[in-house]
mmCIF file of C-alpha atoms in Angstrom:
data_model
loop_
_atom_site.group_PDB
_atom_site.id
_atom_site.type_symbol
_atom_site.label_atom_id
_atom_site.label_comp_id
_atom_site.label_asym_id
_atom_site.label_seq_id
_atom_site.Cartn_x
_atom_site.Cartn_y
_atom_site.Cartn_z
ATOM 1 C CA MET A 1 137.729 80.251 84.570
ATOM 2 C CA ALA A 2 139.800 83.887 85.229
ATOM 3 C CA THR A 3 137.598 86.365 85.076
ATOM 4 C CA SER A 4 139.356 87.939 82.038
ATOM 5 C CA GLN A 5 137.814 85.055 80.369
ATOM 6 C CA ARG A 6 134.353 85.832 81.487
ATOM 7 C CA VAL A 7 131.151 86.046 78.196
ATOM 8 C CA ILE A 8 129.220 88.969 78.753
ATOM 9 C CA ASN A 9 125.944 87.353 79.774
ATOM 10 C CA PHE A 10 122.848 89.598 77.800
ATOM 11 C CA GLY A 11 120.538 86.700 79.344
ATOM 12 C CA ALA A 12 117.307 87.279 80.382
ATOM 13 C CA GLY A 13 117.430 85.226 83.622
ATOM 14 C CA PRO A 14 118.794 83.950 85.407
ATOM 15 C CA SER A 15 121.055 86.816 84.881
ATOM 16 C CA ALA A 16 124.519 88.455 85.142
ATOM 17 C CA LEU A 17 126.093 89.303 88.184
ATOM 18 C CA PRO A 18 128.560 91.650 88.938
ATOM 19 C CA ASP A 19 132.431 89.900 88.943
ATOM 20 C CA SER A 20 133.240 91.907 91.906
ATOM 21 C CA VAL A 21 130.075 90.059 93.906
ATOM 22 C CA LEU A 22 130.350 86.738 92.920
ATOM 23 C CA GLU A 23 134.375 87.001 93.874
ATOM 24 C CA ASP A 24 132.840 87.822 97.199
ATOM 25 C CA ALA A 25 130.544 85.748 97.815
ATOM 26 C CA THR A 26 133.159 82.606 97.049
ATOM 27 C CA LYS A 27 134.686 83.755 100.530
ATOM 28 C CA GLY A 28 131.567 83.259 102.479
ATOM 29 C CA LEU A 29 131.041 79.765 100.833
ATOM 30 C CA LEU A 30 133.568 78.358 102.458
ATOM 31 C CA ASN A 31 133.260 80.945 105.825
ATOM 32 C CA PHE A 32 130.455 83.302 105.944
ATOM 33 C CA ASP A 33 130.576 86.003 108.847
ATOM 34 C CA ASN A 34 133.626 84.208 110.540
ATOM 35 C CA THR A 35 131.575 81.543 111.577
ATOM 36 C CA GLY A 36 133.824 79.142 110.131
ATOM 37 C CA ILE A 37 131.311 77.541 108.401
ATOM 38 C CA GLY A 38 129.982 78.556 104.297
ATOM 39 C CA ILE A 39 126.811 80.201 103.543
ATOM 40 C CA ALA A 40 125.492 77.044 102.078
ATOM 41 C CA GLU A 41 125.893 74.793 105.306
ATOM 42 C CA ILE A 42 124.574 77.316 107.984
ATOM 43 C CA SER A 43 121.607 77.208 109.244
ATOM 44 C CA HIS A 44 119.017 79.919 108.190
ATOM 45 C CA ARG A 45 117.680 80.176 112.014
ATOM 46 C CA SER A 46 121.197 80.904 113.480
ATOM 47 C CA PRO A 47 121.607 84.167 114.478
ATOM 48 C CA GLU A 48 124.411 85.563 111.764
ATOM 49 C CA PHE A 49 121.923 84.316 109.352
ATOM 50 C CA THR A 50 118.866 85.970 111.507
ATOM 51 C CA ALA A 51 121.066 89.097 111.111
ATOM 52 C CA TYR A 52 122.022 88.794 107.369
ATOM 53 C CA LEU A 53 118.428 88.209 106.561
ATOM 54 C CA ALA A 54 117.626 91.711 108.645
ATOM 55 C CA SER A 55 120.264 93.811 106.983
ATOM 56 C CA VAL A 56 119.048 92.515 103.489
ATOM 57 C CA GLU A 57 115.628 93.746 104.097
ATOM 58 C CA ALA A 58 117.095 97.268 105.125
ATOM 59 C CA LEU A 59 118.735 97.480 102.085
ATOM 60 C CA ILE A 60 115.579 97.166 100.113
ATOM 61 C CA ARG A 61 113.906 99.449 102.561
ATOM 62 C CA GLN A 62 116.089 102.056 102.453
ATOM 63 C CA GLN A 63 116.950 102.295 98.475
ATOM 64 C CA LEU A 64 113.296 101.542 97.454
ATOM 65 C CA ASN A 65 111.768 104.289 100.727
ATOM 66 C CA VAL A 66 109.368 101.314 101.504
ATOM 67 C CA PRO A 67 107.436 102.568 104.623
ATOM 68 C CA SER A 68 106.040 100.961 107.105
ATOM 69 C CA THR A 69 103.089 100.301 106.264
ATOM 70 C CA HIS A 70 104.520 97.233 104.003
ATOM 71 C CA SER A 71 106.472 94.556 105.216
ATOM 72 C CA ILE A 72 109.735 92.990 103.392
ATOM 73 C CA LEU A 73 108.702 88.928 103.018
ATOM 74 C CA PHE A 74 111.321 86.617 101.617
ATOM 75 C CA THR A 75 110.320 83.464 99.574
ATOM 76 C CA GLN A 76 110.327 80.768 96.673
ATOM 77 C CA GLY A 77 108.060 79.842 93.820
ATOM 78 C CA GLY A 78 109.387 82.580 91.779
ATOM 79 C CA GLY A 79 106.799 85.271 89.942
ATOM 80 C CA THR A 80 105.154 82.197 88.991
ATOM 81 C CA GLY A 81 104.380 81.510 93.035
ATOM 82 C CA GLN A 82 102.855 84.458 93.390
ATOM 83 C CA PHE A 83 100.534 84.226 90.549
ATOM 84 C CA SER A 84 98.877 81.915 93.149
ATOM 85 C CA ALA A 85 99.872 82.970 95.868
ATOM 86 C CA VAL A 86 98.202 87.042 95.282
ATOM 87 C CA VAL A 87 95.040 85.289 93.868
ATOM 88 C CA LEU A 88 94.398 83.530 96.840
ATOM 89 C CA ASN A 89 95.801 85.919 99.623
ATOM 90 C CA LEU A 90 93.258 88.648 98.162
ATOM 91 C CA LEU A 91 90.506 86.623 97.903
ATOM 92 C CA ALA A 92 90.934 85.570 101.230
ATOM 93 C CA ARG A 93 91.411 89.556 102.097
ATOM 94 C CA HIS A 94 88.134 90.212 100.435
ATOM 95 C CA ARG A 95 86.341 87.652 102.090
ATOM 96 C CA LEU A 96 87.288 89.107 105.309
ATOM 97 C CA LEU A 97 86.134 92.431 104.449
ATOM 98 C CA TYR A 98 82.947 90.862 102.702
ATOM 99 C CA PRO A 99 82.246 87.967 104.318
ATOM 100 C CA ASP A 100 78.424 87.646 101.924
ATOM 101 C CA LEU A 101 78.895 88.641 98.667
ATOM 102 C CA ARG A 102 79.114 86.031 95.931
ATOM 103 C CA GLU A 103 82.201 84.556 93.844
ATOM 104 C CA GLU A 104 80.986 85.968 91.366
ATOM 105 C CA GLU A 105 80.632 89.626 92.678
ATOM 106 C CA ARG A 106 84.566 88.925 93.519
ATOM 107 C CA ASN A 107 86.388 91.295 91.207
ATOM 108 C CA LEU A 108 89.790 89.760 89.882
ATOM 109 C CA ASP A 109 91.378 92.544 87.420
ATOM 110 C CA TYR A 110 94.317 91.982 85.298
ATOM 111 C CA VAL A 111 96.027 94.588 82.388
ATOM 112 C CA LEU A 112 97.440 92.354 80.410
ATOM 113 C CA THR A 113 100.882 93.621 78.129
ATOM 114 C CA GLY A 114 102.580 90.237 77.254
ATOM 115 C CA SER A 115 103.350 86.554 78.368
ATOM 116 C CA TRP A 116 103.847 86.793 81.902
ATOM 117 C CA SER A 117 100.859 88.739 82.509
ATOM 118 C CA LEU A 118 98.628 86.742 80.259
ATOM 119 C CA ALA A 119 100.557 83.481 82.656
ATOM 120 C CA ALA A 120 99.005 85.147 85.581
ATOM 121 C CA TRP A 121 95.411 85.581 84.300
ATOM 122 C CA LYS A 122 95.169 81.927 83.620
ATOM 123 C CA GLU A 123 96.288 80.853 86.947
ATOM 124 C CA GLY A 124 93.776 83.495 88.401
ATOM 125 C CA VAL A 125 90.842 81.478 85.948
ATOM 126 C CA ARG A 126 92.501 77.804 87.026
ATOM 127 C CA LEU A 127 92.206 78.917 90.351
ATOM 128 C CA GLY A 128 88.547 80.839 91.061
ATOM 129 C CA GLY A 129 87.032 82.128 93.542
ATOM 130 C CA GLY A 130 85.519 85.278 91.710
ATOM 131 C CA LYS A 131 85.261 86.706 88.304
ATOM 132 C CA VAL A 132 88.140 87.066 86.386
ATOM 133 C CA ASN A 133 88.203 90.531 84.342
ATOM 134 C CA VAL A 134 90.782 91.610 81.585
ATOM 135 C CA VAL A 135 90.531 95.093 82.216
ATOM 136 C CA ALA A 136 93.038 96.529 79.387
ATOM 137 C CA ASP A 137 94.416 94.126 76.598
ATOM 138 C CA GLY A 138 97.631 95.250 74.530
ATOM 139 C CA ARG A 139 96.934 93.340 72.269
ATOM 140 C CA ARG A 140 93.640 95.197 71.090
ATOM 141 C CA GLY A 141 96.314 98.164 70.434
ATOM 142 C CA SER A 142 98.461 96.310 67.630
ATOM 143 C CA GLU A 143 98.259 95.780 64.359
ATOM 144 C CA ASP A 144 96.926 91.843 63.933
ATOM 145 C CA GLY A 145 94.831 92.162 67.204
ATOM 146 C CA LYS A 146 97.018 89.475 68.469
ATOM 147 C CA THR A 147 100.553 90.782 69.157
ATOM 148 C CA PHE A 148 101.573 92.437 72.920
ATOM 149 C CA ASP A 149 103.800 95.007 71.244
ATOM 150 C CA ASN A 150 102.125 97.784 73.006
ATOM 151 C CA VAL A 151 101.280 99.112 76.167
ATOM 152 C CA PRO A 152 97.098 99.427 75.997
ATOM 153 C CA GLY A 153 96.026 103.312 75.836
ATOM 154 C CA ARG A 154 94.907 104.715 79.047
ATOM 155 C CA ASP A 155 91.675 105.266 77.413
ATOM 156 C CA SER A 156 90.916 101.540 77.862
ATOM 157 C CA PHE A 157 91.055 100.700 81.367
ATOM 158 C CA ARG A 158 87.830 99.501 82.777
ATOM 159 C CA PHE A 159 88.470 98.861 85.955
ATOM 160 C CA SER A 160 86.159 97.174 88.769
ATOM 161 C CA GLU A 161 84.716 99.429 91.518
ATOM 162 C CA ASN A 162 85.801 96.780 94.091
ATOM 163 C CA PRO A 163 88.102 94.554 93.314
ATOM 164 C CA ALA A 164 89.400 91.808 95.459
ATOM 165 C CA LEU A 165 93.083 92.479 93.392
ATOM 166 C CA VAL A 166 94.143 94.201 90.300
ATOM 167 C CA TYR A 167 96.923 93.035 88.544
ATOM 168 C CA TYR A 168 99.936 93.997 86.455
ATOM 169 C CA CYS A 169 103.294 93.463 84.928
ATOM 170 C CA GLU A 170 105.409 96.178 85.005
ATOM 171 C CA ASN A 171 108.031 94.864 82.410
ATOM 172 C CA GLU A 172 107.085 91.880 80.111
ATOM 173 C CA THR A 173 110.478 90.008 80.017
ATOM 174 C CA VAL A 174 109.613 88.091 76.721
ATOM 175 C CA ASN A 175 107.763 90.807 74.507
ATOM 176 C CA GLY A 176 109.893 93.680 75.299
ATOM 177 C CA VAL A 177 107.086 96.183 76.613
ATOM 178 C CA GLN A 178 107.233 98.445 79.635
ATOM 179 C CA PHE A 179 105.408 100.973 81.171
ATOM 180 C CA LYS A 180 106.701 104.049 80.682
ATOM 181 C CA HIS A 181 108.752 105.939 83.845
ATOM 182 C CA ALA A 182 108.400 109.441 84.888
ATOM 183 C CA LEU A 183 111.337 110.846 85.547
ATOM 184 C CA SER A 184 112.323 113.772 87.505
ATOM 185 C CA ASP A 185 112.708 116.088 84.508
ATOM 186 C CA GLY A 186 110.168 118.326 82.614
ATOM 187 C CA ASP A 187 106.636 118.361 83.504
ATOM 188 C CA SER A 188 104.745 117.933 87.077
ATOM 189 C CA GLN A 189 104.378 114.522 88.375
ATOM 190 C CA GLU A 190 100.338 114.637 87.741
ATOM 191 C CA GLU A 191 101.004 115.888 83.977
ATOM 192 C CA LYS A 192 103.599 113.053 83.658
ATOM 193 C CA GLU A 193 101.496 110.274 85.108
ATOM 194 C CA GLU A 194 98.589 111.226 82.374
ATOM 195 C CA GLU A 195 100.931 110.188 79.853
ATOM 196 C CA GLU A 196 100.360 107.495 76.975
ATOM 197 C CA GLY A 197 102.303 104.719 78.209
ATOM 198 C CA MET A 198 102.238 105.285 81.824
ATOM 199 C CA PHE A 199 100.168 102.850 84.456
ATOM 200 C CA PRO A 200 97.138 104.711 85.203
ATOM 201 C CA PHE A 201 97.239 104.904 88.920
ATOM 202 C CA HIS A 202 94.849 107.772 89.164
ATOM 203 C CA LEU A 203 91.932 105.678 87.393
ATOM 204 C CA LEU A 204 92.216 103.364 90.348
ATOM 205 C CA PRO A 205 89.358 102.871 92.222
ATOM 206 C CA LYS A 206 88.983 106.460 94.946
ATOM 207 C CA ASP A 207 88.481 106.220 98.744
ATOM 208 C CA GLN A 208 90.459 102.225 99.140
ATOM 209 C CA LEU A 209 93.255 100.890 99.990
ATOM 210 C CA VAL A 210 92.913 99.427 96.509
ATOM 211 C CA PRO A 211 94.573 95.263 95.990
ATOM 212 C CA LEU A 212 97.463 96.810 93.822
ATOM 213 C CA VAL A 213 99.293 93.872 92.508
ATOM 214 C CA GLY A 214 102.922 94.672 90.588
ATOM 215 C CA ASP A 215 105.023 92.343 89.708
ATOM 216 C CA TYR A 216 108.432 93.492 88.979
ATOM 217 C CA SER A 217 110.252 90.850 88.515
ATOM 218 C CA SER A 218 112.552 91.934 85.816
ATOM 219 C CA SER A 219 113.040 95.281 86.632
ATOM 220 C CA PHE A 220 113.389 95.103 89.987
ATOM 221 C CA MET A 221 116.321 97.709 91.734
ATOM 222 C CA SER A 222 116.617 98.639 87.827
ATOM 223 C CA ARG A 223 114.325 102.043 88.872
ATOM 224 C CA SER A 224 112.175 103.369 91.584
ATOM 225 C CA ILE A 225 108.502 102.396 92.146
ATOM 226 C CA PRO A 226 105.717 104.584 91.833
ATOM 227 C CA HIS A 227 103.046 104.951 93.534
ATOM 228 C CA LEU A 228 104.727 101.527 95.683
ATOM 229 C CA ALA A 229 103.198 102.890 99.286
ATOM 230 C CA ASP A 230 99.968 102.169 97.301
ATOM 231 C CA HIS A 231 100.864 98.575 96.427
ATOM 232 C CA ALA A 232 99.301 95.715 97.856
ATOM 233 C CA VAL A 233 101.603 93.343 96.588
ATOM 234 C CA ILE A 234 104.765 94.178 94.976
ATOM 235 C CA TYR A 235 106.732 91.242 93.715
ATOM 236 C CA ALA A 236 109.774 90.180 92.155
ATOM 237 C CA GLY A 237 112.026 87.064 90.945
ATOM 238 C CA ALA A 238 115.748 87.475 92.163
ATOM 239 C CA GLN A 239 117.527 86.196 89.408
ATOM 240 C CA LYS A 240 117.334 89.272 87.007
ATOM 241 C CA ASN A 241 118.619 92.508 88.819
ATOM 242 C CA ILE A 242 119.248 91.381 92.492
ATOM 243 C CA GLY A 243 120.955 87.770 92.619
ATOM 244 C CA PRO A 244 120.403 83.566 91.745
ATOM 245 C CA ALA A 245 117.393 81.857 90.923
ATOM 246 C CA GLY A 246 115.314 80.517 93.862
ATOM 247 C CA LEU A 247 114.932 83.835 95.839
ATOM 248 C CA THR A 248 112.226 85.740 95.151
ATOM 249 C CA ILE A 249 111.280 89.300 97.549
ATOM 250 C CA LEU A 250 107.950 90.248 98.108
ATOM 251 C CA ILE A 251 106.985 94.364 99.486
ATOM 252 C CA VAL A 252 103.337 93.394 101.172
ATOM 253 C CA ARG A 253 100.883 95.727 102.617
ATOM 254 C CA ASN A 254 100.402 95.653 106.005
ATOM 255 C CA ASP A 255 96.457 95.065 105.850
ATOM 256 C CA CYS A 256 96.595 91.641 102.470
ATOM 257 C CA ILE A 257 98.409 90.023 105.708
ATOM 258 C CA VAL A 258 95.880 88.340 106.484
ATOM 259 C CA ASP A 259 94.291 85.563 108.344
ATOM 260 C CA VAL A 260 94.017 83.217 105.848
ATOM 261 C CA ASP A 261 92.242 79.941 107.949
ATOM 262 C CA THR A 262 89.497 82.344 109.368
ATOM 263 C CA ALA A 263 88.899 83.373 105.507
ATOM 264 C CA ALA A 264 88.596 79.950 104.687
ATOM 265 C CA GLN A 265 86.261 79.303 107.824
ATOM 266 C CA LEU A 266 83.919 82.288 105.562
ATOM 267 C CA GLY A 267 84.046 79.990 102.655
ATOM 268 C CA ALA A 268 87.802 81.419 101.011
ATOM 269 C CA GLN A 269 90.022 78.609 99.370
ATOM 270 C CA PRO A 270 92.099 77.534 101.891
ATOM 271 C CA VAL A 271 95.680 78.980 101.435
ATOM 272 C CA PRO A 272 98.609 76.103 101.425
ATOM 273 C CA ILE A 273 100.538 77.251 104.347
ATOM 274 C CA THR A 274 103.904 78.293 102.009
ATOM 275 C CA LEU A 275 101.930 80.574 100.175
ATOM 276 C CA SER A 276 100.309 82.619 102.991
ATOM 277 C CA TYR A 277 101.618 85.852 103.842
ATOM 278 C CA LYS A 278 100.821 85.625 107.559
ATOM 279 C CA THR A 279 102.872 82.306 107.880
ATOM 280 C CA LEU A 280 105.807 84.103 106.037
ATOM 281 C CA ALA A 281 105.537 87.272 108.454
ATOM 282 C CA GLU A 282 105.343 85.916 111.503
ATOM 283 C CA GLY A 283 107.786 83.382 110.517
ATOM 284 C CA ASN A 284 109.796 86.234 109.926
ATOM 285 C CA SER A 285 110.644 84.524 106.448
ATOM 286 C CA VAL A 286 112.343 81.503 108.185
ATOM 287 C CA TYR A 287 108.841 79.312 108.550
ATOM 288 C CA ASN A 288 110.855 76.801 106.544
ATOM 289 C CA THR A 289 114.579 77.126 105.160
ATOM 290 C CA PRO A 290 114.638 80.045 102.284
ATOM 291 C CA PRO A 291 117.107 79.690 99.808
ATOM 292 C CA VAL A 292 119.948 80.832 102.012
ATOM 293 C CA LEU A 293 122.933 80.921 99.079
ATOM 294 C CA ALA A 294 120.312 83.139 96.972
ATOM 295 C CA ILE A 295 119.846 85.698 100.154
ATOM 296 C CA TYR A 296 123.541 86.076 100.677
ATOM 297 C CA ILE A 297 124.083 86.759 97.260
ATOM 298 C CA SER A 298 121.521 88.841 96.910
ATOM 299 C CA GLY A 299 122.707 91.129 99.835
ATOM 300 C CA LEU A 300 126.136 91.446 98.521
ATOM 301 C CA VAL A 301 124.348 92.657 95.192
ATOM 302 C CA LEU A 302 122.397 95.392 97.170
ATOM 303 C CA LYS A 303 125.372 96.285 99.448
ATOM 304 C CA ARG A 304 127.344 96.968 95.977
ATOM 305 C CA ASN A 305 124.012 98.942 95.295
ATOM 306 C CA ALA A 306 124.151 101.136 97.779
ATOM 307 C CA GLU A 307 127.784 102.355 97.375
ATOM 308 C CA LEU A 308 127.376 103.439 94.076
ATOM 309 C CA GLY A 309 124.284 105.466 94.478
ATOM 310 C CA GLY A 310 121.163 102.550 95.044
ATOM 311 C CA VAL A 311 118.577 103.047 93.023
ATOM 312 C CA GLU A 312 119.357 106.582 91.322
ATOM 313 C CA TYR A 313 122.357 105.411 89.898
ATOM 314 C CA TYR A 314 120.598 102.677 88.523
ATOM 315 C CA GLU A 315 118.314 104.538 86.715
ATOM 316 C CA ARG A 316 120.021 106.979 85.163
ATOM 317 C CA VAL A 317 122.948 104.659 83.816
ATOM 318 C CA ASN A 318 120.049 102.015 82.510
ATOM 319 C CA ARG A 319 118.621 105.035 81.218
ATOM 320 C CA ARG A 320 121.578 105.392 78.871
ATOM 321 C CA LYS A 321 121.882 102.088 78.137
ATOM 322 C CA ALA A 322 118.953 101.169 77.058
ATOM 323 C CA GLU A 323 119.011 104.438 74.982
ATOM 324 C CA MET A 324 122.565 103.418 73.452
ATOM 325 C CA VAL A 325 120.924 100.130 72.082
ATOM 326 C CA TYR A 326 117.554 101.835 71.334
ATOM 327 C CA GLU A 327 119.144 104.878 69.120
ATOM 328 C CA CYS A 328 121.419 101.820 67.306
ATOM 329 C CA LEU A 329 118.065 99.555 66.756
ATOM 330 C CA ARG A 330 116.848 102.176 64.853
ATOM 331 C CA LEU A 331 119.744 102.382 62.616
ATOM 332 C CA GLY A 332 119.177 98.811 61.818
ATOM 333 C CA GLU A 333 115.881 99.796 61.052
ATOM 334 C CA GLY A 334 116.223 102.294 58.398
ATOM 335 C CA LYS A 335 118.981 100.415 56.303
ATOM 336 C CA GLY A 336 116.374 97.269 56.604
ATOM 337 C CA VAL A 337 118.301 95.040 58.675
ATOM 338 C CA PHE A 338 116.632 94.865 61.903
ATOM 339 C CA LYS A 339 113.178 95.642 62.668
ATOM 340 C CA GLY A 340 111.860 96.338 66.632
ATOM 341 C CA TYR A 341 108.740 94.077 67.906
ATOM 342 C CA VAL A 342 107.298 96.666 70.479
ATOM 343 C CA LYS A 343 106.136 100.387 68.772
ATOM 344 C CA LYS A 344 107.439 103.537 70.006
ATOM 345 C CA GLY A 345 106.778 104.598 73.765
ATOM 346 C CA SER A 346 106.399 101.413 74.995
ATOM 347 C CA GLU A 347 110.000 100.356 74.688
ATOM 348 C CA SER A 348 111.409 98.079 77.729
ATOM 349 C CA TRP A 349 114.726 99.490 78.995
ATOM 350 C CA MET A 350 115.314 96.158 80.472
ATOM 351 C CA ASN A 351 114.475 93.211 77.453
ATOM 352 C CA VAL A 352 115.211 94.663 73.630
ATOM 353 C CA VAL A 353 113.320 92.934 71.212
ATOM 354 C CA PHE A 354 113.764 92.812 67.342
ATOM 355 C CA VAL A 355 114.528 90.587 64.406
ATOM 356 C CA VAL A 356 117.132 90.357 61.904
ATOM 357 C CA LEU A 357 115.849 90.601 58.764
ATOM 358 C CA GLY A 358 117.032 88.268 55.449
ATOM 359 C CA GLU A 359 117.031 84.292 55.233
ATOM 360 C CA GLY A 360 120.023 83.213 57.737
ATOM 361 C CA LYS A 361 120.660 86.494 58.670
ATOM 362 C CA GLU A 362 119.472 86.283 62.833
ATOM 363 C CA LYS A 363 122.157 83.064 62.531
ATOM 364 C CA GLU A 364 125.066 85.351 61.001
ATOM 365 C CA PHE A 365 124.610 87.670 63.745
ATOM 366 C CA LEU A 366 123.794 85.389 66.715
ATOM 367 C CA LYS A 367 127.661 83.416 65.703
ATOM 368 C CA GLY A 368 129.324 87.117 65.296
ATOM 369 C CA ALA A 369 128.411 88.675 69.127
ATOM 370 C CA GLU A 370 129.019 84.866 70.154
ATOM 371 C CA GLU A 371 133.196 85.194 68.707
ATOM 372 C CA ARG A 372 133.096 88.658 70.136
ATOM 373 C CA GLY A 373 131.996 87.438 73.691
ATOM 374 C CA MET A 374 128.642 88.283 74.203
ATOM 375 C CA VAL A 375 126.119 85.534 74.864
ATOM 376 C CA GLY A 376 122.280 85.164 75.842
ATOM 377 C CA ILE A 377 120.724 87.488 73.172
ATOM 378 C CA LYS A 378 118.954 84.953 71.539
ATOM 379 C CA GLY A 379 114.691 85.599 71.895
ATOM 380 C CA HIS A 380 112.783 84.013 74.079
ATOM 381 C CA ARG A 381 111.551 80.644 72.023
ATOM 382 C CA SER A 382 107.445 81.646 72.207
ATOM 383 C CA VAL A 383 108.703 84.486 69.649
ATOM 384 C CA GLY A 384 111.977 84.130 68.698
ATOM 385 C CA GLY A 385 114.559 86.803 67.657
ATOM 386 C CA ILE A 386 117.080 88.283 69.515
ATOM 387 C CA ARG A 387 116.462 89.310 73.225
ATOM 388 C CA ILE A 388 119.047 91.835 74.685
ATOM 389 C CA SER A 389 118.992 91.999 78.672
ATOM 390 C CA LEU A 390 120.533 95.012 79.920
ATOM 391 C CA TYR A 391 120.351 94.668 83.625
ATOM 392 C CA ASN A 392 121.745 96.507 86.301
ATOM 393 C CA ALA A 393 124.902 94.271 85.943
ATOM 394 C CA ILE A 394 125.774 94.880 82.638
ATOM 395 C CA THR A 395 127.530 98.610 82.717
ATOM 396 C CA GLU A 396 127.863 100.901 80.226
ATOM 397 C CA GLU A 397 131.019 100.068 78.812
ATOM 398 C CA GLN A 398 129.169 96.212 77.786
ATOM 399 C CA THR A 399 126.451 97.898 76.434
ATOM 400 C CA GLU A 400 128.835 99.813 73.866
ATOM 401 C CA LYS A 401 130.608 97.006 72.936
ATOM 402 C CA LEU A 402 127.319 95.232 71.414
ATOM 403 C CA VAL A 403 126.851 98.375 70.117
ATOM 404 C CA LYS A 404 129.571 98.947 68.064
ATOM 405 C CA TYR A 405 129.138 94.974 66.992
ATOM 406 C CA MET A 406 125.362 95.871 66.231
ATOM 407 C CA ARG A 407 126.565 98.870 63.939
ATOM 408 C CA GLU A 408 129.401 96.975 62.235
ATOM 409 C CA PHE A 409 127.011 94.136 61.854
ATOM 410 C CA VAL A 410 124.289 96.825 59.989
ATOM 411 C CA GLU A 411 126.928 98.330 57.750
ATOM 412 C CA SER A 412 128.123 94.292 56.639
ATOM 413 C CA GLN A 413 125.105 93.936 54.754
#
């Protein structure tokens, strides 16, 4: 299919990639770095690929200002794999720091804002090894007490004093809930960070290296990461903003790369070797075969990002895209055509979720979008409705086309 025939993919993942990147990738599939070997065929330990891997790491480090206190690792298993890995690695760290504590004295703190943080919490409960707490729950702020439609109020957060980990999901892909972002204008940084809807970094335990874990799978590289250096682990599946499915990117604070085998001798749960951050770090992310093709395409995306202006560029563009769509959503709500799922102040820049009111109207809306070359907007099977994903590869022009259709649909009802 020629480029001119491509549809606009508003899907939540695997997601759209820039046309120019896909065109460049086809060249690498045949001949990577003038080796005469395609990228999908080349050894992951070849000097050409290991040099490329180092360049991908450098692009991430530069664009997100990742300090030398943190390592950047590449692995497989997606965000779901990290639900397990963060528990096992950080419990091992906690065991090494506090070998005499009983399991019930080791706290794992989870902030619940949607389906993915709920899944992470469930995995923490399943693995055990400590007391698994819900330190804030967005459902308590909903009208029915059951729906994830808001970021919990900061007064509801109750962190443990010495947790083994503190987990949060920055953007909930299914539910369309995201922590607010402190922009560079307006109030001072301190004042902005204490606003409702922000993650309450100021409430975390003081005077310790807090084992803060941020799941950034669906917002990675879409805007800056606040307090990045204070995180123990940040992870992201590549299949939203960076590249194809199969690659998971980790930013791990070096004190959290621990000897899990020594921890196991002290009573911690054994960590599978490919989930151990120490294994990944010491093996320079090639202990076993990584997702070579996904890394290659992600590197092409990151190189293009840098040429456009990096995270700062996308932060501006993504803000404008989201504002366009939400303005049209509000128009549709006022006309009784659309109804948003998420409370104001908690809406995601990346995933706009709503329902189309009226018998058969959702099907009509989806059909009209497809006829105009826009696909992937049906909501997640667990919640239904409409979900429009505005990842980095979606341009402002494509967003304008969507908004134009939404307005036409509203006016036709």
